[in-house]
XYZ file of C-alpha atoms in Angstrom:
769
model
C -107.582 -168.744 -127.920
C -111.106 -169.489 -126.722
C -113.021 -167.239 -124.340
C -112.501 -169.842 -121.616
C -108.744 -169.929 -122.072
C -108.587 -166.132 -122.369
C -110.275 -165.897 -118.978
C -107.976 -168.482 -117.418
C -104.958 -166.451 -118.578
C -106.216 -163.209 -117.038
C -103.621 -161.241 -115.097
C -103.688 -158.079 -112.962
C -101.586 -155.024 -113.795
C -101.438 -151.240 -113.414
C -100.048 -148.509 -115.681
C -98.501 -146.404 -112.926
C -98.576 -145.732 -109.192
C -98.384 -142.602 -106.986
C -94.778 -141.425 -106.753
C -94.652 -139.392 -103.577
C -94.476 -141.993 -100.796
C -96.697 -142.327 -97.753
C -95.263 -139.218 -96.101
C -94.453 -137.324 -99.312
C -90.819 -138.384 -99.027
C -90.155 -137.468 -102.668
C -91.391 -133.904 -102.223
C -89.238 -133.422 -99.147
C -86.159 -134.893 -100.788
C -86.470 -132.881 -104.005
C -87.150 -129.600 -102.234
C -84.307 -130.382 -99.839
C -82.030 -130.877 -102.845
C -83.088 -127.533 -104.299
C -82.258 -125.856 -100.992
C -78.881 -127.599 -100.686
C -79.875 -129.661 -97.641
C -80.041 -133.014 -99.492
C -77.272 -134.356 -101.701
C -77.853 -135.727 -105.185
C -76.927 -139.213 -103.970
C -79.382 -138.979 -101.077
C -82.123 -137.831 -103.454
C -81.435 -140.752 -105.772
C -81.507 -143.191 -102.865
C -84.861 -141.813 -101.683
C -86.222 -142.246 -105.206
C -84.905 -145.811 -105.404
C -86.462 -146.637 -102.024
C -89.833 -145.319 -103.191
C -89.695 -147.328 -106.403
C -88.781 -150.499 -104.511
C -91.567 -149.892 -102.022
C -94.158 -149.389 -104.778
C -93.141 -152.537 -106.621
C -93.177 -154.566 -103.421
C -96.653 -153.319 -102.469
C -98.004 -154.095 -105.923
C -96.488 -157.562 -106.020
C -97.639 -158.417 -102.502
C -101.161 -157.296 -103.421
C -101.179 -159.757 -106.326
C -100.252 -157.579 -109.308
C -98.624 -159.899 -111.826
C -96.800 -157.286 -113.932
C -95.493 -154.066 -112.332
C -94.778 -150.871 -114.296
C -91.350 -149.261 -114.506
C -90.572 -145.832 -115.915
C -93.706 -144.345 -114.369
C -91.648 -142.818 -111.549
C -90.373 -139.261 -112.051
C -88.562 -136.619 -110.036
C -90.814 -133.996 -111.608
C -92.801 -135.019 -114.712
C -92.929 -137.991 -117.066
C -93.246 -135.809 -120.196
C -90.062 -134.010 -119.175
C -88.459 -137.430 -118.700
C -89.519 -138.295 -122.243
C -87.914 -135.118 -123.599
C -84.698 -136.180 -121.898
C -85.067 -139.743 -123.238
C -85.294 -138.511 -126.844
C -82.672 -135.782 -126.440
C -85.131 -132.910 -126.963
C -83.369 -130.488 -124.631
C -84.008 -126.841 -125.589
C -80.814 -125.034 -126.673
C -81.001 -122.625 -123.741
C -80.782 -125.567 -121.307
C -78.150 -127.707 -123.032
C -75.158 -126.265 -121.211
C -76.810 -126.853 -117.822
C -77.815 -130.413 -118.723
C -74.292 -131.139 -119.967
C -72.708 -129.690 -116.829
C -75.016 -131.533 -114.418
C -77.887 -133.627 -115.798
C -79.907 -133.474 -112.576
C -79.594 -129.707 -112.134
C -80.250 -129.235 -115.855
C -83.367 -131.391 -115.572
C -84.749 -129.221 -112.783
C -83.771 -126.058 -114.679
C -85.965 -127.173 -117.576
C -88.822 -127.682 -115.106
C -88.414 -124.562 -112.969
C -86.101 -122.227 -114.846
C -83.210 -120.295 -113.345
C -82.714 -116.603 -112.822
C -81.234 -116.380 -116.318
C -83.067 -119.082 -118.254
C -86.827 -119.580 -118.620
C -88.371 -123.021 -117.974
C -90.467 -125.056 -120.353
C -94.123 -124.104 -120.587
C -96.436 -126.067 -118.301
C -100.028 -127.072 -118.969
C -102.676 -129.606 -117.920
C -102.416 -133.304 -118.804
C -105.579 -133.807 -120.840
C -108.615 -133.254 -118.585
C -106.820 -133.854 -115.276
C -105.280 -131.526 -112.698
C -101.833 -132.995 -113.347
C -99.477 -130.589 -115.162
C -96.794 -131.591 -117.660
C -93.838 -129.744 -119.177
C -94.516 -129.010 -122.847
C -91.788 -130.157 -125.261
C -90.342 -127.391 -127.456
C -89.596 -128.604 -130.971
C -88.733 -127.120 -134.346
C -87.577 -128.098 -137.814
C -83.975 -128.153 -136.568
C -84.650 -130.461 -133.607
C -82.290 -133.436 -133.551
C -83.420 -136.435 -131.502
C -80.985 -138.793 -129.790
C -81.734 -141.835 -127.672
C -80.961 -141.517 -123.956
C -82.452 -144.701 -122.513
C -80.288 -145.023 -119.393
C -83.040 -144.094 -116.923
C -85.634 -146.387 -118.477
C -83.213 -149.316 -118.669
C -81.893 -148.793 -115.149
C -85.362 -148.729 -113.571
C -86.394 -151.869 -115.452
C -83.249 -153.640 -114.251
C -83.944 -152.504 -110.671
C -87.353 -154.164 -110.733
C -86.133 -157.297 -112.496
C -83.276 -157.710 -110.004
C -85.851 -157.740 -107.215
C -87.646 -160.625 -108.903
C -90.581 -158.679 -110.350
C -92.150 -159.238 -113.741
C -91.864 -155.699 -115.053
C -93.190 -153.742 -118.014
C -91.474 -150.458 -118.971
C -93.922 -147.602 -119.585
C -93.102 -144.842 -122.083
C -95.056 -141.903 -123.479
C -95.799 -142.937 -127.051
C -94.223 -141.047 -129.951
C -97.510 -139.801 -131.420
C -98.786 -138.388 -128.127
C -95.378 -136.855 -127.407
C -95.402 -134.940 -130.688
C -99.087 -134.003 -130.545
C -98.558 -132.441 -127.092
C -95.413 -130.566 -128.144
C -95.312 -126.929 -129.263
C -93.141 -124.932 -131.641
C -90.001 -123.789 -129.846
C -89.468 -120.052 -129.260
C -88.522 -118.417 -132.520
C -90.139 -121.160 -134.622
C -93.123 -120.300 -136.804
C -96.385 -120.698 -134.905
C -97.821 -122.926 -137.627
C -95.008 -125.478 -137.350
C -96.450 -128.917 -136.614
C -94.244 -131.088 -134.378
C -95.914 -134.207 -135.802
C -93.902 -133.618 -138.981
C -90.887 -134.821 -136.976
C -92.332 -138.324 -136.551
C -89.998 -140.010 -139.046
C -87.074 -138.401 -137.238
C -88.322 -139.570 -133.838
C -89.240 -143.186 -134.581
C -85.638 -144.436 -134.930
C -84.947 -143.053 -131.444
C -87.883 -145.014 -130.035
C -86.610 -148.063 -131.923
C -83.241 -147.684 -130.202
C -84.839 -147.286 -126.753
C -87.007 -150.372 -127.328
C -83.950 -152.371 -128.430
C -82.109 -151.309 -125.273
C -85.060 -152.417 -123.133
C -85.214 -155.743 -124.963
C -81.499 -156.234 -124.382
C -82.091 -155.572 -120.683
C -84.637 -158.396 -120.612
C -88.000 -156.650 -121.105
C -90.576 -158.903 -122.743
C -93.284 -156.205 -122.917
C -93.126 -152.412 -123.209
C -96.080 -150.064 -122.845
C -96.420 -147.029 -125.107
C -99.014 -144.564 -123.784
C -101.048 -142.870 -126.511
C -103.844 -140.986 -124.708
C -103.831 -138.307 -127.412
C -105.535 -140.831 -129.679
C -108.741 -140.671 -127.628
C -109.226 -137.082 -128.819
C -110.677 -136.025 -132.164
C -107.914 -136.600 -134.695
C -107.528 -135.594 -138.315
C -106.961 -138.180 -141.059
C -103.336 -137.005 -141.263
C -102.838 -137.596 -137.539
C -104.423 -141.026 -137.721
C -102.207 -141.857 -140.693
C -99.203 -140.803 -138.633
C -100.305 -143.154 -135.829
C -100.713 -145.965 -138.351
C -97.229 -145.313 -139.747
C -95.699 -145.092 -136.272
C -97.002 -148.467 -135.148
C -96.431 -150.102 -138.504
C -92.757 -149.143 -138.203
C -92.343 -149.882 -134.485
C -94.354 -153.073 -134.748
C -92.235 -154.170 -137.693
C -89.015 -154.041 -135.686
C -87.420 -157.380 -134.888
C -85.312 -156.256 -131.930
C -87.958 -155.085 -129.487
C -90.212 -156.220 -126.641
C -93.835 -156.991 -127.310
C -95.748 -153.708 -127.564
C -98.794 -152.728 -125.497
C -100.299 -149.471 -126.798
C -102.275 -147.874 -123.992
C -105.165 -145.436 -124.250
C -107.135 -143.861 -121.418
C -109.466 -141.023 -120.399
C -111.975 -141.652 -123.217
C -112.955 -143.893 -126.117
C -110.496 -144.640 -128.899
C -113.120 -144.097 -131.592
C -111.625 -143.663 -135.050
C -108.145 -144.554 -133.746
C -109.228 -148.076 -132.775
C -109.227 -149.516 -136.327
C -105.756 -148.037 -136.818
C -104.349 -149.732 -133.728
C -106.319 -152.937 -134.239
C -104.600 -153.382 -137.612
C -101.156 -152.404 -136.354
C -98.543 -155.162 -135.876
C -98.466 -154.688 -132.090
C -99.219 -157.386 -129.577
C -101.604 -155.589 -127.242
C -103.964 -152.683 -126.607
C -105.053 -151.153 -123.310
C -108.435 -149.415 -123.270
C -110.609 -147.493 -120.819
C -113.790 -149.353 -119.872
C -115.081 -147.010 -117.168
C -116.944 -143.959 -118.480
C -116.022 -144.933 -122.053
C -117.056 -148.572 -121.653
C -120.137 -148.588 -123.867
C -118.466 -146.730 -126.748
C -115.294 -148.850 -126.629
C -117.327 -152.063 -126.503
C -119.343 -151.011 -129.544
C -116.194 -150.000 -131.398
C -114.477 -153.301 -130.600
C -117.441 -155.160 -132.006
C -117.360 -152.986 -135.125
C -113.709 -153.827 -135.861
C -114.186 -157.524 -135.204
C -112.308 -157.533 -131.917
C -108.563 -157.959 -131.438
C -107.823 -161.524 -132.564
C -104.342 -162.619 -131.638
C -103.789 -159.641 -129.340
C -103.680 -158.993 -125.608
C -106.371 -156.625 -124.325
C -105.784 -154.847 -121.027
C -109.192 -153.755 -119.780
C -109.254 -150.652 -117.586
C -112.409 -151.430 -115.623
C -111.371 -149.833 -112.309
C -111.636 -146.042 -112.355
C -108.113 -144.653 -111.952
C -109.260 -141.053 -111.508
C -111.973 -141.155 -108.861
C -112.047 -142.688 -105.407
C -115.372 -144.537 -105.276
C -115.318 -148.304 -104.947
C -115.720 -150.430 -108.024
C -118.972 -152.191 -108.862
C -117.656 -155.742 -109.131
C -120.702 -157.222 -110.806
C -120.777 -154.484 -113.438
C -117.040 -154.822 -114.115
C -117.209 -158.597 -114.320
C -120.030 -158.311 -116.850
C -117.881 -155.998 -118.962
C -114.906 -158.354 -118.681
C -117.047 -161.329 -119.654
C -118.125 -159.494 -122.801
C -114.502 -158.667 -123.630
C -113.436 -162.308 -123.507
C -114.891 -162.759 -126.958
C -112.878 -159.889 -128.397
C -109.223 -160.743 -127.686
C -106.750 -163.563 -127.369
C -106.080 -162.626 -123.736
C -107.858 -160.215 -121.401
C -106.032 -158.688 -118.439
C -107.457 -156.398 -115.755
C -106.214 -152.904 -114.879
C -107.256 -149.457 -113.758
C -108.516 -147.139 -116.472
C -105.298 -145.049 -116.285
C -102.265 -144.593 -114.048
C -103.105 -144.498 -110.342
C -101.012 -141.322 -110.149
C -104.298 -139.405 -110.045
C -105.573 -140.829 -106.736
C -104.167 -140.849 -103.163
C -102.196 -143.771 -101.811
C -104.305 -145.531 -99.200
C -107.505 -145.063 -97.190
C -106.056 -146.890 -94.170
C -104.588 -143.769 -92.464
C -107.857 -141.827 -92.807
C -108.990 -142.026 -89.181
C -111.240 -138.950 -89.320
C -113.651 -140.153 -92.014
C -116.879 -141.777 -90.853
C -116.391 -145.559 -91.251
C -119.764 -145.733 -92.977
C -118.339 -143.514 -95.706
C -114.805 -144.900 -95.713
C -116.134 -148.257 -96.945
C -117.301 -146.447 -100.109
C -113.816 -145.175 -100.923
C -110.890 -146.740 -102.804
C -107.474 -145.076 -103.102
C -104.522 -146.586 -104.983
C -103.980 -149.457 -102.544
C -107.674 -150.364 -102.553
C -107.908 -150.037 -106.335
C -104.977 -152.388 -106.663
C -106.856 -154.900 -104.522
C -109.964 -154.428 -106.687
C -107.951 -155.136 -109.840
C -106.522 -158.294 -108.309
C -109.960 -159.455 -107.144
C -111.484 -158.912 -110.580
C -108.626 -160.737 -112.292
C -109.101 -163.634 -109.885
C -112.827 -163.689 -110.567
C -112.272 -163.551 -114.315
C -109.711 -166.337 -114.261
C -111.345 -168.629 -111.732
C -115.014 -167.746 -111.893
C -117.193 -165.651 -109.611
C -117.390 -168.443 -107.032
C -113.739 -167.743 -106.184
C -114.616 -164.196 -105.115
C -118.146 -164.726 -103.798
C -117.395 -163.159 -100.418
C -115.803 -160.111 -102.035
C -118.786 -159.660 -104.355
C -121.222 -159.849 -101.451
C -119.280 -157.256 -99.430
C -119.011 -155.004 -102.471
C -122.741 -155.273 -103.149
C -123.518 -154.334 -99.542
C -121.196 -151.301 -99.608
C -122.738 -150.021 -102.845
C -126.245 -150.472 -101.433
C -125.370 -148.619 -98.240
C -124.168 -145.619 -100.226
C -127.243 -145.586 -102.448
C -129.565 -145.626 -99.454
C -127.606 -143.303 -97.167
C -129.234 -140.038 -96.012
C -125.714 -138.564 -96.005
C -125.969 -138.149 -99.772
C -129.370 -136.369 -99.929
C -130.637 -133.021 -98.578
C -134.239 -132.238 -99.651
C -133.855 -128.493 -99.003
C -130.804 -128.261 -101.267
C -132.580 -130.164 -104.021
C -135.668 -127.982 -103.783
C -133.629 -124.780 -104.025
C -131.693 -126.110 -106.999
C -134.897 -127.101 -108.793
C -136.294 -123.583 -108.341
C -133.430 -121.834 -110.197
C -134.512 -119.773 -113.226
C -132.556 -118.337 -116.152
C -132.871 -114.875 -114.613
C -130.858 -116.004 -111.585
C -127.804 -116.341 -113.808
C -127.940 -112.895 -115.433
C -126.438 -109.633 -114.206
C -128.947 -106.781 -114.026
C -127.100 -104.619 -116.596
C -124.918 -105.330 -119.648
C -121.141 -105.048 -119.365
C -120.807 -101.593 -120.920
C -123.085 -100.078 -118.287
C -121.463 -102.078 -115.489
C -117.988 -100.983 -116.581
C -118.918 -97.311 -116.299
C -120.326 -97.847 -112.802
C -117.230 -99.759 -111.736
C -114.814 -97.138 -113.078
C -116.663 -94.458 -111.154
C -116.657 -96.507 -107.964
C -113.060 -97.782 -108.073
C -111.193 -94.862 -109.655
C -108.341 -97.058 -110.898
C -105.498 -95.855 -113.149
C -104.788 -97.096 -116.657
C -103.188 -100.578 -116.519
C -104.304 -101.302 -112.951
C -102.101 -103.685 -110.991
C -103.207 -106.550 -108.772
C -102.285 -110.094 -107.764
C -104.250 -113.295 -108.158
C -104.996 -113.901 -104.486
C -102.581 -115.910 -102.370
C -99.286 -114.711 -100.922
C -96.462 -116.994 -99.739
C -97.492 -119.696 -97.311
C -94.504 -119.471 -94.989
C -93.194 -122.138 -92.637
C -94.522 -119.979 -89.804
C -98.063 -120.091 -91.202
C -97.946 -123.864 -91.661
C -96.568 -124.203 -88.139
C -99.423 -122.090 -86.786
C -101.985 -124.394 -88.387
C -100.154 -127.418 -87.028
C -100.011 -125.809 -83.578
C -103.759 -125.182 -83.681
C -104.506 -128.775 -84.692
C -102.269 -130.160 -81.956
C -103.600 -127.823 -79.264
C -100.285 -126.040 -78.705
C -102.117 -122.766 -79.352
C -105.802 -121.902 -79.010
C -108.046 -120.327 -81.622
C -107.396 -116.835 -80.300
C -103.651 -117.311 -80.620
C -103.979 -118.684 -84.141
C -106.207 -115.837 -85.280
C -103.762 -113.304 -83.896
C -101.082 -114.800 -86.150
C -103.444 -114.593 -89.129
C -104.244 -110.940 -88.414
C -100.550 -110.142 -88.217
C -99.893 -111.846 -91.557
C -102.775 -110.031 -93.256
C -101.462 -106.742 -91.887
C -98.021 -107.444 -93.335
C -99.453 -108.411 -96.739
C -101.652 -105.304 -96.943
C -98.789 -103.036 -95.855
C -96.431 -104.514 -98.455
C -98.959 -104.106 -101.279
C -99.618 -100.487 -100.342
C -95.906 -99.649 -100.198
C -95.272 -101.432 -103.491
C -98.043 -99.481 -105.197
C -100.486 -102.202 -106.181
C -103.913 -100.800 -107.049
C -106.306 -103.610 -106.093
C -105.180 -105.568 -103.054
C -105.775 -109.028 -101.625
C -105.616 -110.247 -98.046
C -103.142 -112.982 -99.008
C -105.192 -115.995 -97.840
C -102.955 -116.931 -94.872
C -105.830 -118.821 -93.246
C -106.333 -121.116 -96.248
C -104.676 -124.498 -96.568
C -105.801 -124.958 -100.179
C -108.090 -123.071 -102.545
C -110.581 -125.960 -102.712
C -110.106 -127.745 -99.402
C -110.575 -124.510 -97.426
C -114.102 -124.101 -98.787
C -114.895 -127.810 -98.764
C -114.257 -127.921 -95.039
C -116.972 -125.287 -94.539
C -119.612 -126.693 -96.893
C -121.956 -129.541 -96.071
C -121.627 -132.557 -98.356
C -117.825 -132.436 -98.538
C -115.303 -134.600 -96.676
C -111.665 -133.700 -96.074
C -108.893 -136.285 -95.980
C -105.845 -136.175 -93.731
C -103.414 -138.013 -96.012
C -105.077 -137.961 -99.451
C -102.232 -136.242 -101.313
C -102.189 -136.199 -105.127
C -99.483 -134.716 -107.347
C -100.495 -131.586 -109.248
C -97.060 -130.731 -110.659
C -93.469 -131.240 -109.582
C -93.389 -131.080 -105.796
C -96.821 -129.482 -105.556
C -99.289 -131.918 -103.965
C -102.919 -131.262 -103.116
C -105.498 -133.071 -101.013
C -108.665 -133.095 -103.109
C -111.707 -133.226 -100.832
C -114.392 -135.841 -101.371
C -117.752 -134.539 -102.552
C -120.090 -137.147 -101.144
C -123.468 -135.463 -100.615
C -125.644 -132.448 -101.387
C -123.923 -129.081 -100.963
C -124.930 -126.074 -98.871
C -123.201 -123.249 -96.961
C -124.130 -123.128 -93.264
C -122.463 -119.741 -92.638
C -120.150 -117.147 -94.279
C -116.718 -118.509 -95.122
C -114.547 -115.557 -96.172
C -116.318 -112.368 -95.125
C -114.576 -111.976 -91.787
C -111.001 -111.966 -93.047
C -111.779 -109.981 -96.195
C -113.492 -107.314 -94.103
C -110.573 -107.200 -91.682
C -108.142 -106.660 -94.559
C -110.342 -103.907 -96.011
C -110.334 -102.148 -92.641
C -106.555 -101.720 -92.948
C -106.538 -99.808 -96.249
C -108.429 -97.326 -98.405
C -107.635 -99.300 -101.556
C -110.074 -101.970 -102.735
C -109.456 -105.480 -101.380
C -110.742 -108.351 -103.477
C -113.019 -110.969 -102.002
C -111.554 -114.308 -103.087
C -113.557 -117.454 -103.873
C -113.021 -120.670 -105.791
C -115.621 -121.192 -108.516
C -118.083 -124.079 -108.801
C -116.424 -125.894 -111.717
C -113.034 -125.847 -109.993
C -114.639 -126.986 -106.732
C -115.796 -130.053 -108.666
C -112.719 -130.598 -110.818
C -110.264 -130.464 -107.932
C -112.370 -132.701 -105.728
C -113.209 -136.349 -105.984
C -116.755 -135.692 -107.068
C -119.766 -137.902 -106.499
C -120.563 -140.194 -109.426
C -124.200 -140.907 -108.576
C -125.752 -137.843 -110.263
C -124.947 -135.628 -113.280
C -122.041 -133.214 -112.787
C -124.243 -130.318 -113.849
C -126.615 -130.979 -110.945
C -123.735 -130.978 -108.473
C -122.277 -127.812 -110.012
C -125.579 -126.000 -109.518
C -125.622 -126.929 -105.833
C -122.086 -125.608 -105.358
C -122.944 -122.451 -107.311
C -125.875 -121.689 -105.046
C -123.721 -122.090 -101.950
C -121.106 -119.743 -103.424
C -123.812 -117.288 -104.518
C -124.682 -116.823 -100.862
C -121.031 -116.045 -100.114
C -120.763 -113.548 -102.976
C -123.883 -111.784 -101.758
C -122.515 -111.579 -98.217
C -119.168 -110.228 -99.410
C -120.920 -107.519 -101.381
C -123.109 -106.630 -98.399
C -119.939 -106.317 -96.296
C -118.610 -103.700 -98.709
C -116.475 -105.654 -101.163
C -116.283 -103.702 -104.418
C -114.262 -106.393 -106.217
C -114.973 -110.120 -105.915
C -112.898 -112.744 -107.695
C -114.318 -116.186 -108.433
C -111.475 -118.371 -109.707
C -112.171 -120.964 -112.391
C -108.749 -122.379 -113.366
C -110.331 -125.767 -114.059
C -112.843 -124.590 -116.673
C -110.579 -125.627 -119.550
C -109.144 -128.627 -117.712
C -112.563 -130.251 -117.337
C -113.444 -129.703 -120.999
C -114.362 -133.087 -122.514
C -111.725 -134.527 -124.816
C -114.185 -135.038 -127.673
C -115.736 -132.005 -129.369
C -119.174 -133.621 -129.521
C -119.294 -133.797 -125.718
C -118.283 -130.179 -125.105
C -121.424 -128.085 -125.681
C -123.388 -129.798 -122.897
C -120.481 -129.389 -120.470
C -119.929 -125.729 -121.309
C -123.648 -125.020 -120.922
C -123.779 -126.157 -117.299
C -120.280 -124.920 -116.457
C -120.869 -121.344 -117.595
C -124.361 -121.369 -116.095
C -122.866 -122.355 -112.726
C -120.437 -119.396 -112.811
C -123.170 -116.928 -113.761
C -125.417 -118.342 -111.050
C -122.604 -117.753 -108.540
C -122.097 -114.117 -109.562
C -125.438 -113.049 -111.023
C -126.930 -111.374 -107.949
C -124.393 -108.539 -107.472
C -125.025 -104.891 -108.304
C -123.623 -103.319 -111.507
C -120.959 -101.389 -109.576
C -119.482 -104.533 -108.041
C -116.675 -105.795 -110.245
C -116.532 -109.556 -110.796
C -113.129 -111.054 -111.609
C -112.231 -114.587 -112.568
C -108.904 -116.326 -113.036
C -107.610 -119.240 -115.133
C -104.132 -120.691 -115.526
C -101.956 -123.318 -117.209
C -104.304 -124.572 -119.883
C -104.948 -124.177 -123.603
C -107.465 -121.336 -123.643
C -108.057 -121.156 -127.386
C -110.633 -123.947 -127.161
C -112.820 -122.077 -124.671
C -112.659 -118.394 -125.615
C -116.398 -118.337 -126.295
C -117.050 -119.927 -122.914
C -114.828 -117.313 -121.257
C -116.984 -114.686 -122.924
C -120.135 -116.481 -121.767
C -119.045 -116.259 -118.123
C -119.809 -112.509 -118.315
C -117.089 -111.685 -115.773
C -115.984 -108.058 -115.794
C -112.262 -108.928 -115.617
C -110.360 -112.142 -116.302
C -106.739 -112.806 -115.379
C -104.913 -115.599 -117.181
C -101.541 -117.311 -117.300
C -99.548 -115.872 -120.195
C -95.880 -115.426 -119.230
C -94.597 -118.865 -120.291
C -96.759 -118.844 -123.417
C -95.540 -115.348 -124.381
C -98.959 -113.645 -124.328
C -100.561 -116.225 -126.622
C -103.869 -115.921 -124.784
C -104.036 -112.161 -125.381
C -103.943 -112.811 -129.106
C -106.621 -115.493 -128.754
C -108.904 -113.130 -126.838
C -108.402 -110.416 -129.435
C -109.099 -112.820 -132.268
C -112.405 -113.694 -130.660
C -113.313 -110.055 -130.117
C -113.442 -110.456 -126.330
C -115.122 -107.245 -125.125
C -114.256 -107.097 -121.425
C -111.151 -106.454 -119.338
C -108.289 -108.942 -119.108
C -105.000 -109.414 -117.286
C -102.657 -111.789 -119.122
C -99.921 -112.611 -116.617
C -96.467 -111.037 -116.833
C -94.824 -112.986 -113.969
C -94.435 -116.785 -114.088
C -94.987 -117.806 -110.490
C -94.125 -121.484 -111.034
C -90.464 -120.604 -111.470
C -88.153 -119.237 -108.761
C -86.647 -116.700 -111.130
C -87.435 -113.004 -110.641
C -88.431 -111.249 -113.886
C -86.978 -107.768 -114.097
C -89.045 -104.688 -114.906
C -87.875 -104.628 -118.515
C -89.050 -108.195 -119.107
C -92.454 -107.472 -117.568
C -92.766 -104.244 -119.562
C -91.939 -106.109 -122.753
C -94.732 -108.582 -122.097
C -97.105 -105.719 -121.312
C -96.326 -104.042 -124.617
C -96.987 -107.334 -126.369
C -100.302 -107.565 -124.540
C -101.196 -104.057 -125.672
C -100.919 -105.164 -129.285
C -103.987 -107.333 -128.652
C -105.889 -105.646 -125.800
C -106.468 -101.878 -125.578
C -104.945 -100.099 -122.601
C -108.285 -99.183 -121.064
C -109.087 -102.912 -120.746
C -105.664 -104.322 -119.836
C -104.718 -105.315 -116.275
C -101.250 -106.096 -114.934
C -100.844 -109.174 -112.714
C -98.867 -112.377 -112.149
C -99.856 -115.625 -113.832
C -101.246 -117.239 -110.715
C -101.331 -117.147 -106.921
C -98.108 -116.718 -104.961
C -98.665 -119.417 -102.336
C -95.739 -121.596 -103.450
C -93.187 -118.785 -103.715
C -90.912 -117.355 -101.054
C -91.236 -113.796 -99.742
C -87.927 -112.441 -101.162
C -88.671 -113.423 -104.754
C -92.335 -112.388 -104.386
C -91.429 -108.913 -103.162
C -88.829 -108.344 -105.867
C -91.080 -109.665 -108.645
C -94.105 -107.575 -107.616
C -91.973 -104.451 -107.267
C -90.730 -105.058 -110.804
C -94.297 -105.687 -111.993
C -95.481 -102.339 -110.607
C -92.439 -100.572 -112.057
C -93.188 -102.081 -115.460
C -96.806 -100.906 -115.298
C -95.674 -97.373 -114.440
C -93.167 -97.357 -117.295
C -95.702 -98.484 -119.882
C -98.346 -96.150 -118.423
C -95.971 -93.246 -118.951
C -95.365 -94.316 -122.534
C -99.106 -94.255 -123.170
């Protein structure tokens, strides 16, 4: 096919769409089902309505080929485990008795059975459930859900493409099951898994699917020759099947690099590639392999992870270049639109001058359609759209909203000394022990306590004017008093105020910093039914006034025990926001760090002896390619040290991280120079404690003993067992006892019981020592 005919054939598509619905109908239905207020049939009908609505919106916008299989009640990796029959033995009875309840048990656990481990999906804030595999794993095809959803879309008249997690990525993201040797490699099960995928593909073909998408984002990471050989074998075998749809192998989040020649040679009909941040590298690599003759190329030129409008002229130039590389070029977002909010239209509170710079899922869909039209029919067919796009981009570039000379001058004046504590850790530790007087194995929590319906109602009442500020603050004081009283009675050593005034650990601060914008309806799925509203970082950052000192000081006035000041760190403030793309991330991180440094200094001046600066996104934001990591870790760790570097030796700095693979960043954790770090460890069975010990980590650490993302209550024996395991790696004088993460999403009954058991476990192990 010539470049001209490849352009004329251009179509618009997406890989996935937000699942939740305009009013988070899915969240409400699922949580209602868990509480017994919604029946299984009603939940399924809500899900079907949401799928139908998404397909209709996409088709009406001009998307030629809609995805199916991207919808999930909880997580698409968990759906894949169900599809291939990889149900852990401890969950099989529940899945057999009731597949829906068993599905949620794998995600959340029950009082008697632990859930699957959860971790971050590549370098995003989406969390997936980690498959548990071993040499005895038997795969079986369970394609009913995938086939049914494809048939739903087809029956409505849509051209549909089923989307599956590819077999190589599925195995590369899996872990050895409990009791299996730690060095077991799930990828060795590939030959056992491929026939199951063959059966699923045959079922989809029988249902009428002409194309199927297999997502292989793991191939954009550094891969060994053995892993690349496995990918080659997988797509040689799947491509060689006769009873299957055409195969589109999708990559996203980075460049394919050394995996591109493997997939280019594979007998598959199409590749999808990311041409946003990875555009230059993927273009060079396509040229190096001689293009994709005879194949379909789906070009992800619209950023599926950020919310800034597309640059049409830049994207069209990229698409024009790609026409010479493939038999057919289609237009898409760089990844699933799961990672952005639904629509800017309901955002009435954002300045219209800024709103024109933003594109959520609905707007990105329109951008994809416009670009496909321009590619197929020529730029004259979209001349008006190009002119409007050019004007919007120019208005952002010239806007004073994005620049603050005072912030830039302060940032430019930072020196290396600003990011160094005045004394080394050993001297600080002695000063902190003398000041705090804590017992061996001190107990604490991560920060937040349950956000009750009453607290949410109080915020809603304040927004609507049903109560005034004085009435709202009285409710907050009462909640803080209850949280402090409970912690004292339970016997926790270092307390928190519980954060009842905070709507979200990033949004709360963003609303008080210049340069940030808050959305009203910009919900994005983090995991399961947990949705967040990432703020928009649009301009230079500064802190007009203290943000947390008042409530922290009030809590401290209620107790003689130390109360932690609680802040969100600069890297997480960036990672869990939609960050500006018009300057280097390191520059923005420094601005946020300086604003937070002012808050840390004010907390210390108000008497805070312990200040926690959470950085759960440090690992999440780690670049997928090793070559790109040193530069990122340099500015990321510098930003943390700049935030905390001004405090006195006797002030103890904590940090917290959760639900990530920490082994890759142990040196960076060390480089933060925090006095204490708390980390998620309950689901991973204290793996991180071993990793810290292997590195020789010299400071204090609290690997979690209570999995807060499950409703189950761990008893004291279970917590004590994890503590003893932690002590095998971390000496008692440096080991803390805490949950995995904040308690915001839990209910009060389970929180109280779990923390009482946590304290009892610490006392038991203390006595043994």
